[in-house]
Amino acid sequence: MYKIVTKTCLCSKIKSMEILAPHVAKNALAGQFVILKINKNGERIPLTIAGTKPNNGLVKIVFQEIGKTTTLLGSLKEGEFIEDFLGPLGKPTKIQKYGKVVAVAGGLGIAEIIPVISEFKKKKNFITTIIGAKSKEFIILKSELLKNSDSIFFTTNDGSYGIKGSVIDVLKKNIDINEIDVVYTVGPILMMKAVSDLTLKQNIKTIVSLNPIMIDGTGMCGSCRININNKIKFACIDGPEFDANSINWLEVISRLDTFKSQEKVSFDIIKKECKCQKNQKYKKEILE
Ligand SMILES: Cc1cc2nc3c(=O)[nH]c(=O)nc-3n(C[C@H](O)[C@H](O)[C@H](O)COP(=O)(O)OP(=O)(O)OC[C@H]3O[C@@H](n4cnc5c(N)ncnc54)[C@H](O)[C@@H]3O)c2cc1C
Ligand code: FES
């Protein structure tokens, strides 16, 4: 069992937790993730390791409540426990000196990119970070972004913070005026595809951190399989990072919808029964 030591609400649906998991905290590197299970019969979900405090045995996760498991996780309190917390999983980011690195992150990718840019910065790369969010509320972890970037642009869809528009407009302008050595992107799949469509035309090396559906995290179940240069790879053991040039995007996008109808059924049940989380008896029942 793994204790939730701290819990913070970053905005209405995004929460951050520090979990006591000394083995993971000691061994985790930027770009890796954990697979957790809330209770004995719960589903396993992958979440990026958003930071660690190895001396305290703590691992930080940041998640958005979008379905059954993330909503249940968000209902847990400091001091409560989760059943399984497996990691670190996946290949860490290759950290090296590229020169000028542009990091493009949207949605939950904002939390996921922080450990990566922090390591790139330690290698004396010049980091330009481009952040995209729906609105001001979803610009999370701003001080950590600022600390780890040499130059930073914020964009929001509604213009409530930073530049009104998308990360792609800002990236285009950066490409026009700067020599860029590598682009690293993480976030919603359509955003990552748009980034790679743009950068590949300009021959800029682009690394994407993919987030396909995962179950076991060991390369056995096949749910996270990706077609890379016409070879089957598994994001859980060969990734989650891949060279954008090698990805069959249409396949990656369509596979994300594999369990959409079942996910909707589970989430509808949770929403209906919880309305929401005030019914502690119900929460206890579903967690047991
Ligand atoms: C390597 C990796 C790292 C990830 N890191 C994070 C993270 O740090 N924080 C975070 O909030 N989420 C992260 N995710 C996504 C996270 O695993 C899913 O949001 C979670 O599994 C949803 O579970 P659920 O039961 O709450 O929702 P579900 O009911 O399973 O899904 C709800 C909705 O989310 C969509 N969805 C499910 N899985 C994914 C996915 N992998 N990518 C995109 N959409 C998905 C479904 O199609 C559905 O529309 C990561 C995924 C991977 C593969
Ligand atoms: S999650 Fe099962 S093969 Fe990758």
Short mmCIF file of C-alpha atoms and ligand atoms in Angstrom, two decimals:
data_model
loop_
_atom_site.label_atom_id
_atom_site.label_comp_id
_atom_site.label_asym_id
_atom_site.label_seq_id
_atom_site.Cartn_x
_atom_site.Cartn_y
_atom_site.Cartn_z
CA MET A 1 0.00 0.00 0.00
CA TYR A 2 1.23 3.48 -0.87
CA LYS A 3 0.38 6.50 1.29
CA ILE A 4 -0.85 9.80 -0.15
CA VAL A 5 1.34 12.20 1.80
CA THR A 6 0.20 15.47 0.23
CA LYS A 7 -2.67 16.45 -2.03
CA THR A 8 -3.05 19.82 -3.78
CA CYS A 9 -5.78 21.10 -6.09
CA LEU A 10 -4.05 22.92 -8.94
CA CYS A 11 -7.36 23.89 -10.55
CA SER A 12 -10.90 22.56 -10.59
CA LYS A 13 -10.17 19.19 -12.21
CA ILE A 14 -6.38 18.93 -11.90
CA LYS A 15 -4.80 17.59 -8.73
CA SER A 16 -1.30 16.90 -7.60
CA MET A 17 -0.31 14.27 -5.04
CA GLU A 18 2.93 13.16 -3.41
CA ILE A 19 2.95 9.41 -2.87
CA LEU A 20 5.28 7.62 -0.48
CA ALA A 21 7.08 5.16 -2.75
CA PRO A 22 10.81 5.18 -1.86
CA HIS A 23 11.87 2.68 -4.55
CA VAL A 24 10.25 4.72 -7.31
CA ALA A 25 11.54 8.02 -5.88
CA LYS A 26 15.11 6.69 -5.75
CA ASN A 27 15.19 5.28 -9.29
CA ALA A 28 12.96 7.55 -11.39
CA LEU A 29 14.39 9.62 -14.24
CA ALA A 30 12.79 12.34 -16.37
CA GLY A 31 10.30 11.01 -18.92
CA GLN A 32 9.31 7.91 -16.94
CA PHE A 33 5.92 7.01 -15.55
CA VAL A 34 4.15 4.81 -13.00
CA ILE A 35 1.15 2.53 -13.35
CA LEU A 36 -1.10 2.73 -10.34
CA LYS A 37 -4.13 0.87 -9.11
CA ILE A 38 -6.33 2.46 -6.47
CA ASN A 39 -7.82 -0.68 -4.98
CA LYS A 40 -7.66 -4.47 -5.39
CA ASN A 41 -10.13 -4.64 -8.27
CA GLY A 42 -9.38 -1.26 -9.77
CA GLU A 43 -8.07 -0.62 -13.29
CA ARG A 44 -4.42 0.18 -13.82
CA ILE A 45 -3.67 3.65 -15.18
CA PRO A 46 -0.37 5.22 -16.26
CA LEU A 47 0.67 8.62 -14.90
CA THR A 48 3.89 10.50 -15.55
CA ILE A 49 6.34 11.00 -12.71
CA ALA A 50 6.11 14.77 -12.38
CA GLY A 51 8.89 15.04 -9.79
CA THR A 52 10.57 13.20 -6.94
CA LYS A 53 12.01 13.87 -3.49
CA PRO A 54 14.32 10.85 -3.16
CA ASN A 55 15.40 11.75 0.39
CA ASN A 56 11.78 11.65 1.58
CA GLY A 57 10.76 8.75 -0.67
CA LEU A 58 8.13 10.93 -2.36
CA VAL A 59 6.89 10.78 -5.96
CA LYS A 60 4.76 13.56 -7.41
CA ILE A 61 1.89 12.84 -9.79
CA VAL A 62 -0.39 15.38 -11.46
CA PHE A 63 -3.63 14.19 -12.98
CA GLN A 64 -6.82 15.44 -14.54
CA GLU A 65 -10.13 13.92 -13.50
CA ILE A 66 -11.47 12.77 -16.85
CA GLY A 67 -12.88 9.31 -16.18
CA LYS A 68 -13.63 6.73 -13.53
CA THR A 69 -10.17 6.06 -12.09
CA THR A 70 -8.82 9.60 -12.15
CA THR A 71 -12.04 10.83 -10.50
CA LEU A 72 -11.77 8.21 -7.76
CA LEU A 73 -8.10 9.05 -7.26
CA GLY A 74 -9.05 12.71 -6.92
CA SER A 75 -11.55 11.83 -4.20
CA LEU A 76 -8.87 10.30 -1.96
CA LYS A 77 -7.46 12.36 0.89
CA GLU A 78 -4.04 12.92 2.39
CA GLY A 79 -3.24 9.98 4.67
CA GLU A 80 -5.27 7.49 2.60
CA PHE A 81 -3.61 4.72 0.61
CA ILE A 82 -3.54 3.36 -2.93
CA GLU A 83 -3.05 -0.33 -3.60
CA ASP A 84 -0.31 -0.40 -6.26
CA PHE A 85 2.21 2.09 -7.54
CA LEU A 86 4.47 0.38 -10.03
CA GLY A 87 7.51 2.09 -11.47
CA PRO A 88 9.58 3.71 -12.68
CA LEU A 89 8.43 2.45 -16.09
CA GLY A 90 9.39 3.33 -19.65
CA LYS A 91 12.63 4.59 -21.07
CA PRO A 92 13.88 7.86 -19.59
CA THR A 93 14.34 10.92 -21.80
CA LYS A 94 17.75 11.00 -23.51
CA ILE A 95 19.27 14.05 -21.91
CA GLN A 96 22.06 15.62 -23.89
CA LYS A 97 23.34 18.95 -25.10
CA TYR A 98 21.39 19.85 -28.26
CA GLY A 99 21.75 23.62 -28.10
CA LYS A 100 18.38 25.32 -28.62
CA VAL A 101 15.52 23.20 -27.33
CA VAL A 102 11.89 24.21 -27.82
CA ALA A 103 9.49 22.42 -25.46
CA VAL A 104 5.82 22.50 -26.46
CA ALA A 105 3.29 21.35 -23.86
CA GLY A 106 -0.47 21.46 -23.62
CA GLY A 107 -3.04 20.31 -21.08
CA LEU A 108 -1.55 17.81 -18.63
CA GLY A 109 1.64 17.93 -20.68
CA ILE A 110 2.44 21.07 -18.67
CA ALA A 111 3.19 18.94 -15.61
CA GLU A 112 4.85 16.23 -17.65
CA ILE A 113 7.35 18.55 -19.31
CA ILE A 114 8.81 20.07 -16.14
CA PRO A 115 11.22 17.22 -15.19
CA VAL A 116 12.32 17.02 -18.83
CA ILE A 117 13.15 20.72 -19.31
CA SER A 118 14.79 20.79 -15.91
CA GLU A 119 17.23 18.05 -17.01
CA PHE A 120 17.80 19.65 -20.43
CA LYS A 121 18.62 22.91 -18.67
CA LYS A 122 21.18 21.21 -16.42
CA LYS A 123 22.96 20.15 -19.65
CA LYS A 124 23.18 23.85 -20.61
CA ASN A 125 20.61 23.76 -23.40
CA PHE A 126 18.74 27.01 -24.07
CA ILE A 127 15.10 26.21 -23.29
CA THR A 128 12.20 27.96 -24.96
CA THR A 129 8.94 26.70 -23.52
CA ILE A 130 5.58 27.12 -25.26
CA ILE A 131 2.57 26.37 -23.11
CA GLY A 132 -1.01 25.88 -24.31
CA ALA A 133 -4.13 25.75 -22.17
CA LYS A 134 -7.87 26.23 -22.61
CA SER A 135 -7.91 29.23 -20.28
CA LYS A 136 -5.98 30.92 -17.46
CA GLU A 137 -7.27 28.45 -14.87
CA PHE A 138 -5.45 25.60 -16.62
CA ILE A 139 -2.03 27.28 -16.61
CA ILE A 140 -0.65 25.19 -13.76
CA LEU A 141 2.78 25.03 -12.09
CA LYS A 142 3.78 28.42 -13.49
CA SER A 143 6.69 29.07 -11.11
CA GLU A 144 8.30 25.71 -11.97
CA LEU A 145 7.90 26.43 -15.69
CA LEU A 146 9.49 29.85 -15.29
CA LYS A 147 12.35 28.45 -13.20
CA ASN A 148 13.26 25.87 -15.85
CA SER A 149 12.86 27.99 -19.01
CA ASP A 150 15.17 30.60 -20.56
CA SER A 151 12.27 31.98 -22.58
CA ILE A 152 8.59 31.17 -22.20
CA PHE A 153 5.32 31.81 -24.05
CA PHE A 154 1.86 31.13 -22.64
CA THR A 155 -1.12 30.69 -24.95
CA THR A 156 -4.78 30.21 -24.11
CA ASN A 157 -7.66 29.36 -26.43
CA ASP A 158 -9.81 32.16 -25.02
CA GLY A 159 -7.05 34.74 -24.55
CA SER A 160 -7.61 34.87 -20.76
CA TYR A 161 -3.83 34.54 -20.21
CA GLY A 162 -0.86 35.18 -22.48
CA ILE A 163 -1.31 35.04 -26.23
CA LYS A 164 -4.77 34.18 -27.60
CA GLY A 165 -4.39 31.24 -29.95
CA SER A 166 -2.53 27.97 -30.11
CA VAL A 167 0.98 26.78 -29.42
CA ILE A 168 1.35 26.15 -33.15
CA ASP A 169 1.16 29.89 -34.01
CA VAL A 170 3.91 30.65 -31.49
CA LEU A 171 6.04 27.71 -32.63
CA LYS A 172 5.76 28.89 -36.25
CA LYS A 173 7.04 32.35 -35.27
CA ASN A 174 9.91 30.81 -33.30
CA ILE A 175 10.91 28.65 -36.24
CA ASP A 176 10.89 31.71 -38.51
CA ILE A 177 13.27 33.72 -36.35
CA ASN A 178 15.44 31.10 -34.58
CA GLU A 179 17.63 28.14 -35.40
CA ILE A 180 16.10 25.30 -33.39
CA ASP A 181 18.02 22.11 -32.70
CA VAL A 182 15.27 19.97 -31.23
CA VAL A 183 11.58 20.21 -30.39
CA TYR A 184 10.15 18.15 -27.52
CA THR A 185 6.38 17.91 -27.23
CA VAL A 186 3.89 16.36 -24.82
CA GLY A 187 0.15 16.84 -24.42
CA PRO A 188 -3.05 16.16 -26.32
CA ILE A 189 -2.49 13.88 -29.28
CA LEU A 190 -3.80 16.32 -31.90
CA MET A 191 -1.50 19.03 -30.59
CA MET A 192 1.53 16.72 -30.79
CA LYS A 193 0.57 15.73 -34.34
CA ALA A 194 0.23 19.39 -35.36
CA VAL A 195 3.63 20.17 -33.82
CA SER A 196 5.29 17.32 -35.72
CA ASP A 197 3.52 18.17 -38.99
CA LEU A 198 5.06 21.62 -38.72
CA THR A 199 8.56 20.75 -37.51
CA LEU A 200 9.09 17.81 -39.85
CA LYS A 201 8.47 20.05 -42.87
CA GLN A 202 11.34 22.17 -41.53
CA ASN A 203 13.57 19.16 -40.86
CA ILE A 204 13.72 19.85 -37.13
CA LYS A 205 14.34 16.82 -34.95
CA THR A 206 11.19 16.28 -32.89
CA ILE A 207 10.63 14.03 -29.90
CA VAL A 208 7.07 13.24 -28.79
CA SER A 209 5.96 11.62 -25.56
CA LEU A 210 3.01 9.43 -26.53
CA ASN A 211 0.18 8.53 -24.19
CA PRO A 212 -1.64 5.50 -25.60
CA ILE A 213 -3.90 3.28 -23.53
CA MET A 214 -1.78 1.07 -21.27
CA ILE A 215 -2.72 -1.85 -19.09
CA ASP A 216 0.17 -3.97 -17.81
CA GLY A 217 3.13 -1.73 -18.62
CA THR A 218 5.35 -4.73 -19.35
CA GLY A 219 5.03 -5.22 -23.12
CA MET A 220 2.79 -8.28 -22.65
CA CYS A 221 -0.80 -7.09 -23.17
CA GLY A 222 -0.23 -5.25 -26.46
CA SER A 223 -2.63 -2.40 -25.68
CA CYS A 224 0.00 0.31 -26.17
CA ARG A 225 1.40 -1.00 -29.44
CA ILE A 226 2.60 1.60 -31.89
CA ASN A 227 3.67 1.30 -35.48
CA ILE A 228 7.15 2.81 -35.69
CA ASN A 229 8.69 2.74 -39.15
CA ASN A 230 6.45 -0.26 -39.90
CA LYS A 231 7.75 -2.15 -36.87
CA ILE A 232 5.62 -2.94 -33.84
CA LYS A 233 6.85 -1.21 -30.69
CA PHE A 234 5.27 -0.92 -27.26
CA ALA A 235 5.09 2.54 -25.74
CA CYS A 236 5.38 1.10 -22.21
CA ILE A 237 8.78 -0.50 -22.74
CA ASP A 238 10.18 1.06 -25.96
CA GLY A 239 8.77 4.56 -25.22
CA PRO A 240 6.83 6.58 -24.25
CA GLU A 241 9.11 8.90 -26.27
CA PHE A 242 9.58 8.41 -29.99
CA ASP A 243 10.99 10.31 -32.93
CA ALA A 244 7.99 12.10 -34.46
CA ASN A 245 9.20 11.25 -37.93
CA SER A 246 8.63 7.55 -37.36
CA ILE A 247 5.06 7.63 -36.02
CA ASN A 248 1.92 6.46 -37.81
CA TRP A 249 -0.30 9.18 -36.34
CA LEU A 250 -3.63 8.00 -37.73
CA GLU A 251 -3.20 4.64 -36.08
CA VAL A 252 -2.14 6.16 -32.73
CA ILE A 253 -5.16 8.47 -32.77
CA SER A 254 -7.70 5.79 -33.66
CA ARG A 255 -6.37 3.34 -31.04
CA LEU A 256 -7.04 5.90 -28.26
CA ASP A 257 -10.77 5.41 -28.87
CA THR A 258 -10.63 1.62 -28.46
CA PHE A 259 -12.51 1.53 -25.14
CA LYS A 260 -14.43 4.80 -25.47
CA SER A 261 -17.91 3.30 -25.01
CA GLN A 262 -16.90 1.23 -21.96
CA GLU A 263 -15.08 4.24 -20.45
CA LYS A 264 -18.23 6.35 -20.88
CA VAL A 265 -20.40 3.75 -19.13
CA SER A 266 -18.03 3.55 -16.11
CA PHE A 267 -17.73 7.33 -15.86
CA ASP A 268 -21.51 7.86 -16.12
CA ILE A 269 -22.03 5.43 -13.23
CA ILE A 270 -19.48 7.26 -11.08
CA LYS A 271 -20.97 10.68 -11.87
CA LYS A 272 -24.54 9.56 -11.23
CA GLU A 273 -23.84 7.76 -7.97
CA CYS A 274 -21.35 10.25 -6.54
CA LYS A 275 -22.84 13.63 -7.36
CA CYS A 276 -20.07 14.06 -6.23
CA GLN A 277 -18.03 12.43 -3.51
CA LYS A 278 -20.31 13.80 -0.80
CA ASN A 279 -21.61 10.31 -0.38
CA GLN A 280 -18.67 8.90 1.53
CA LYS A 281 -20.39 5.54 2.06
CA TYR A 282 -20.61 5.04 -1.69
CA LYS A 283 -16.99 6.12 -2.15
CA LYS A 284 -15.94 3.56 0.46
CA GLU A 285 -17.92 0.80 -1.29
CA ILE A 286 -16.41 1.40 -4.70
CA LEU A 287 -12.94 1.60 -3.29
CA GLU A 288 -13.24 -1.71 -1.49
C1 LIG B 1 2.75 7.17 -20.39
C2 LIG B 1 1.50 7.91 -19.99
C3 LIG B 1 1.58 8.95 -19.09
C4 LIG B 1 0.43 9.63 -18.70
N1 LIG B 1 0.57 10.63 -17.79
C5 LIG B 1 -0.52 11.28 -17.36
C6 LIG B 1 -0.40 12.28 -16.34
O1 LIG B 1 0.69 12.59 -15.85
N2 LIG B 1 -1.55 12.88 -15.92
C7 LIG B 1 -2.79 12.56 -16.44
O2 LIG B 1 -3.80 13.14 -16.01
N3 LIG B 1 -2.92 11.62 -17.39
C8 LIG B 1 -1.83 10.97 -17.85
N4 LIG B 1 -1.96 9.97 -18.79
C9 LIG B 1 -3.32 9.63 -19.25
C10 LIG B 1 -4.03 8.81 -18.17
O3 LIG B 1 -3.43 7.54 -18.05
C11 LIG B 1 -5.52 8.68 -18.49
O4 LIG B 1 -6.08 9.95 -18.37
C12 LIG B 1 -6.20 7.75 -17.52
O5 LIG B 1 -5.85 6.43 -17.79
C13 LIG B 1 -7.71 7.89 -17.63
O6 LIG B 1 -8.31 6.94 -16.78
P1 LIG B 1 -9.81 7.14 -16.30
O7 LIG B 1 -10.34 5.82 -15.85
O8 LIG B 1 -9.93 8.26 -15.35
O9 LIG B 1 -10.54 7.58 -17.61
P2 LIG B 1 -11.09 6.65 -18.77
O10 LIG B 1 -12.52 6.42 -18.50
O11 LIG B 1 -10.18 5.48 -18.97
O12 LIG B 1 -10.93 7.63 -19.99
C14 LIG B 1 -11.64 8.89 -20.03
C15 LIG B 1 -11.35 9.60 -21.32
O13 LIG B 1 -9.94 9.79 -21.46
C16 LIG B 1 -9.45 9.20 -22.65
N5 LIG B 1 -8.17 8.53 -22.36
C17 LIG B 1 -7.97 7.39 -21.67
N6 LIG B 1 -6.65 7.07 -21.64
C18 LIG B 1 -6.04 8.07 -22.32
C19 LIG B 1 -4.71 8.35 -22.66
N7 LIG B 1 -3.73 7.50 -22.34
N8 LIG B 1 -4.44 9.46 -23.36
C20 LIG B 1 -5.41 10.30 -23.73
N9 LIG B 1 -6.70 10.10 -23.46
C21 LIG B 1 -7.01 9.01 -22.77
C22 LIG B 1 -10.48 8.18 -23.03
O14 LIG B 1 -10.50 7.97 -24.43
C23 LIG B 1 -11.78 8.81 -22.55
O15 LIG B 1 -12.28 9.73 -23.47
C24 LIG B 1 -0.84 9.28 -19.23
C25 LIG B 1 -0.92 8.23 -20.13
C26 LIG B 1 0.23 7.55 -20.52
C27 LIG B 1 0.15 6.42 -21.48
S1 FES B 2 0.80 -1.59 -21.62
FE1 FES B 2 0.65 -3.66 -22.21
S2 FES B 2 2.07 -3.86 -23.78
FE2 FES B 2 2.31 -1.81 -23.11
#
